[in-house]
Amino acid sequence: DFTSNITYTSFAADSYYNSLQVNYERRFSVGLSMLANFTWSKCRTDAVDVLNGFALGGYRAPFLPGFGIPVDYGLCEFDVPKAFHFSGTYDLPFGHGRQFLSNSPGFVNATFGGWSTNWILTLQEGQPGTVPCAISTTSGFGCTAFLVPGQSVTAGPHNVNQWLNPNAFTTPPVATTIGQSDYSPLGGAPTQFYGPGYHRLDFSLFKDFHFTERIYLQFRSEFFNLTNTPNFSLPGFGGNGVVAAPGALDYTSNSFGKITSTRDGQNDQREIQFALKLYW
């Protein structure tokens, strides 16, 4: 006997994850080290995060006999088909103890010597999203839009103003009979599209000023999102460009499929910071 307004979690879902993973790591003798990895994967599930169920529309009819949660089998909300990461460090070959200017005077070494860099490059494809129905087709159940045969989901501008083709989605027929065995009013499979990818380059430049062998001062300049590349969120479907509940969604609106936010929020734009760090 459960009380009302609680969350009940059951281990009743199925998931699978398959991937090809390639990793490359190399340390060179000239102060250069690199680490690169690539993942090509697919993740599918009918499990929905109870704390973030709306990310994939949630379950449409988990307690409906003959329907349940298996019909909501689709892409995992964290599915990223292809991901590439490349990072490394490099000691610039100038100054005392390095390839060039190793015997330079003190002021030359203080200017050009002791510099090091490191970087992290991230290139990922987008994550999946689900388009709900424009109107409520049943009483008490969810609904997912049908895909229109012959229409490409990404046709049209396919940019932040219209990421999705509105002609590719249609609302299922409304249920006409209580207890009907035709489940078409609940719509089609979830995760009909992928959102924008994620691209980011973080870069830093360091320089050490040695006072003794053990004590030195480090100047740090760090550039987050060096290329100032915006990483956009999933598109919205409402009249104001945000996710809308059934009854507030309009496929014909100019704001359908419009992207109005970034994944990193206020931290998405380029950030530059400088610092001094003393080691002893």
mmCIF file of N, CA and C in Angstrom, residues 44-94:
data_model
loop_
_atom_site.group_PDB
_atom_site.id
_atom_site.type_symbol
_atom_site.label_atom_id
_atom_site.label_comp_id
_atom_site.label_asym_id
_atom_site.label_seq_id
_atom_site.Cartn_x
_atom_site.Cartn_y
_atom_site.Cartn_z
ATOM 1 N N ARG A 44 20.803 2.228 -26.302
ATOM 2 C CA ARG A 44 19.347 2.214 -26.378
ATOM 3 C C ARG A 44 18.787 1.642 -25.075
ATOM 4 N N THR A 45 17.606 2.150 -24.691
ATOM 5 C CA THR A 45 17.039 1.732 -23.410
ATOM 6 C C THR A 45 15.561 2.084 -23.351
ATOM 7 N N ASP A 46 14.848 1.447 -22.425
ATOM 8 C CA ASP A 46 13.495 1.887 -22.084
ATOM 9 C C ASP A 46 13.464 2.332 -20.621
ATOM 10 N N ALA A 47 14.652 2.650 -20.083
ATOM 11 C CA ALA A 47 14.750 3.192 -18.730
ATOM 12 C C ALA A 47 14.796 4.711 -18.814
ATOM 13 N N VAL A 48 14.013 5.367 -18.002
ATOM 14 C CA VAL A 48 13.984 6.828 -17.954
ATOM 15 C C VAL A 48 14.435 7.277 -16.580
ATOM 16 N N ASP A 49 15.317 8.239 -16.549
ATOM 17 C CA ASP A 49 15.776 8.798 -15.284
ATOM 18 C C ASP A 49 14.596 9.443 -14.580
ATOM 19 N N VAL A 50 14.237 8.942 -13.411
ATOM 20 C CA VAL A 50 13.060 9.465 -12.714
ATOM 21 C C VAL A 50 13.253 10.910 -12.275
ATOM 22 N N LEU A 51 14.507 11.361 -12.227
ATOM 23 C CA LEU A 51 14.772 12.741 -11.852
ATOM 24 C C LEU A 51 14.845 13.659 -13.072
ATOM 25 N N ASN A 52 14.874 13.059 -14.267
ATOM 26 C CA ASN A 52 14.968 13.858 -15.484
ATOM 27 C C ASN A 52 14.156 13.201 -16.591
ATOM 28 N N GLY A 53 12.987 12.716 -16.251
ATOM 29 C CA GLY A 53 12.168 11.971 -17.190
ATOM 30 C C GLY A 53 11.729 12.774 -18.390
ATOM 31 N N PHE A 54 11.575 14.099 -18.233
ATOM 32 C CA PHE A 54 11.069 14.895 -19.349
ATOM 33 C C PHE A 54 12.099 15.051 -20.446
ATOM 34 N N ALA A 55 13.363 14.676 -20.147
ATOM 35 C CA ALA A 55 14.400 14.795 -21.160
ATOM 36 C C ALA A 55 14.043 13.989 -22.400
ATOM 37 N N LEU A 56 13.419 12.835 -22.223
ATOM 38 C CA LEU A 56 12.981 12.025 -23.354
ATOM 39 C C LEU A 56 11.458 11.895 -23.379
ATOM 40 N N GLY A 57 10.784 12.788 -22.735
ATOM 41 C CA GLY A 57 9.330 12.752 -22.756
ATOM 42 C C GLY A 57 8.722 11.888 -21.676
ATOM 43 N N GLY A 58 9.554 11.141 -20.935
ATOM 44 C CA GLY A 58 9.021 10.270 -19.909
ATOM 45 C C GLY A 58 8.294 9.076 -20.519
ATOM 46 N N TYR A 59 7.692 8.274 -19.676
ATOM 47 C CA TYR A 59 6.898 7.143 -20.155
ATOM 48 C C TYR A 59 5.514 7.618 -20.574
ATOM 49 N N ARG A 60 5.013 7.041 -21.646
ATOM 50 C CA ARG A 60 3.690 7.445 -22.119
ATOM 51 C C ARG A 60 2.574 6.733 -21.367
ATOM 52 N N ALA A 61 2.725 5.433 -21.196
ATOM 53 C CA ALA A 61 1.658 4.669 -20.539
ATOM 54 C C ALA A 61 2.273 3.459 -19.842
ATOM 55 N N PRO A 62 3.035 3.662 -18.765
ATOM 56 C CA PRO A 62 3.753 2.558 -18.138
ATOM 57 C C PRO A 62 2.862 1.493 -17.515
ATOM 58 N N PHE A 63 1.621 1.874 -17.162
ATOM 59 C CA PHE A 63 0.737 0.909 -16.496
ATOM 60 C C PHE A 63 -0.363 0.396 -17.418
ATOM 61 N N LEU A 64 -0.296 0.734 -18.704
ATOM 62 C CA LEU A 64 -1.316 0.284 -19.648
ATOM 63 C C LEU A 64 -1.011 -1.139 -20.096
ATOM 64 N N PRO A 65 -1.910 -2.094 -19.837
ATOM 65 C CA PRO A 65 -1.671 -3.480 -20.244
ATOM 66 C C PRO A 65 -1.439 -3.579 -21.749
ATOM 67 N N GLY A 66 -0.411 -4.324 -22.123
ATOM 68 C CA GLY A 66 -0.087 -4.483 -23.533
ATOM 69 C C GLY A 66 0.797 -3.382 -24.090
ATOM 70 N N PHE A 67 1.086 -2.362 -23.277
ATOM 71 C CA PHE A 67 1.927 -1.254 -23.736
ATOM 72 C C PHE A 67 3.132 -1.112 -22.804
ATOM 73 N N GLY A 68 2.908 -0.626 -21.604
ATOM 74 C CA GLY A 68 3.965 -0.565 -20.596
ATOM 75 C C GLY A 68 5.153 0.282 -21.014
ATOM 76 N N ILE A 69 6.330 -0.071 -20.458
ATOM 77 C CA ILE A 69 7.535 0.701 -20.762
ATOM 78 C C ILE A 69 8.314 0.190 -21.973
ATOM 79 N N PRO A 70 8.179 -1.091 -22.419
ATOM 80 C CA PRO A 70 8.994 -1.544 -23.550
ATOM 81 C C PRO A 70 8.735 -0.763 -24.840
ATOM 82 N N VAL A 71 7.539 -0.222 -25.018
ATOM 83 C CA VAL A 71 7.233 0.508 -26.252
ATOM 84 C C VAL A 71 7.968 1.847 -26.284
ATOM 85 N N ASP A 72 8.435 2.314 -25.135
ATOM 86 C CA ASP A 72 9.210 3.549 -25.080
ATOM 87 C C ASP A 72 10.705 3.279 -25.235
ATOM 88 N N TYR A 73 11.040 2.136 -25.804
ATOM 89 C CA TYR A 73 12.442 1.792 -26.050
ATOM 90 C C TYR A 73 13.005 2.723 -27.117
ATOM 91 N N GLY A 74 14.066 3.427 -26.794
ATOM 92 C CA GLY A 74 14.668 4.377 -27.735
ATOM 93 C C GLY A 74 16.095 4.672 -27.344
ATOM 94 N N LEU A 75 16.651 5.707 -27.921
ATOM 95 C CA LEU A 75 18.019 6.085 -27.625
ATOM 96 C C LEU A 75 18.137 6.573 -26.181
ATOM 97 N N CYS A 76 19.244 6.239 -25.529
ATOM 98 C CA CYS A 76 19.508 6.764 -24.192
ATOM 99 C C CYS A 76 19.650 8.282 -24.280
ATOM 100 N N GLU A 77 19.215 8.982 -23.255
ATOM 101 C CA GLU A 77 19.277 10.432 -23.299
ATOM 102 C C GLU A 77 20.708 10.943 -23.307
ATOM 103 N N PHE A 78 21.676 10.102 -22.903
ATOM 104 C CA PHE A 78 23.086 10.491 -22.937
ATOM 105 C C PHE A 78 23.817 9.883 -24.135
ATOM 106 N N ASP A 79 23.072 9.315 -25.095
ATOM 107 C CA ASP A 79 23.697 8.691 -26.256
ATOM 108 C C ASP A 79 24.414 9.737 -27.109
ATOM 109 N N VAL A 80 25.693 9.517 -27.376
ATOM 110 C CA VAL A 80 26.492 10.361 -28.266
ATOM 111 C C VAL A 80 27.173 9.418 -29.258
ATOM 112 N N PRO A 81 26.688 9.348 -30.511
ATOM 113 C CA PRO A 81 27.199 8.340 -31.447
ATOM 114 C C PRO A 81 28.709 8.397 -31.660
ATOM 115 N N LYS A 82 29.261 9.607 -31.825
ATOM 116 C CA LYS A 82 30.697 9.723 -32.077
ATOM 117 C C LYS A 82 31.274 10.808 -31.171
ATOM 118 N N ALA A 83 32.395 10.488 -30.539
ATOM 119 C CA ALA A 83 33.062 11.433 -29.644
ATOM 120 C C ALA A 83 34.563 11.316 -29.831
ATOM 121 N N PHE A 84 35.212 12.473 -29.950
ATOM 122 C CA PHE A 84 36.668 12.514 -30.133
ATOM 123 C C PHE A 84 37.257 13.518 -29.148
ATOM 124 N N HIS A 85 38.315 13.100 -28.444
ATOM 125 C CA HIS A 85 38.996 13.969 -27.496
ATOM 126 C C HIS A 85 40.503 13.913 -27.766
ATOM 127 N N PHE A 86 41.118 15.074 -27.746
ATOM 128 C CA PHE A 86 42.542 15.161 -28.008
ATOM 129 C C PHE A 86 43.156 16.157 -27.029
ATOM 130 N N SER A 87 44.091 15.698 -26.245
ATOM 131 C CA SER A 87 44.732 16.557 -25.260
ATOM 132 C C SER A 87 46.235 16.344 -25.313
ATOM 133 N N GLY A 88 46.956 17.296 -24.742
ATOM 134 C CA GLY A 88 48.400 17.149 -24.746
ATOM 135 C C GLY A 88 49.100 18.291 -24.048
ATOM 136 N N THR A 89 50.385 18.129 -23.878
ATOM 137 C CA THR A 89 51.243 19.170 -23.315
ATOM 138 C C THR A 89 52.485 19.291 -24.180
ATOM 139 N N TYR A 90 53.051 20.500 -24.214
ATOM 140 C CA TYR A 90 54.252 20.722 -25.015
ATOM 141 C C TYR A 90 55.114 21.786 -24.349
ATOM 142 N N ASP A 91 56.362 21.434 -24.070
ATOM 143 C CA ASP A 91 57.334 22.392 -23.562
ATOM 144 C C ASP A 91 58.003 23.050 -24.753
ATOM 145 N N LEU A 92 57.769 24.336 -24.956
ATOM 146 C CA LEU A 92 58.358 25.030 -26.099
ATOM 147 C C LEU A 92 59.878 24.932 -26.039
ATOM 148 N N PRO A 93 60.523 24.679 -27.183
ATOM 149 C CA PRO A 93 61.962 24.345 -27.188
ATOM 150 C C PRO A 93 62.889 25.553 -27.091
ATOM 151 N N PHE A 94 62.598 26.485 -26.186
ATOM 152 C CA PHE A 94 63.418 27.685 -26.050
ATOM 153 C C PHE A 94 63.827 27.858 -24.590
#
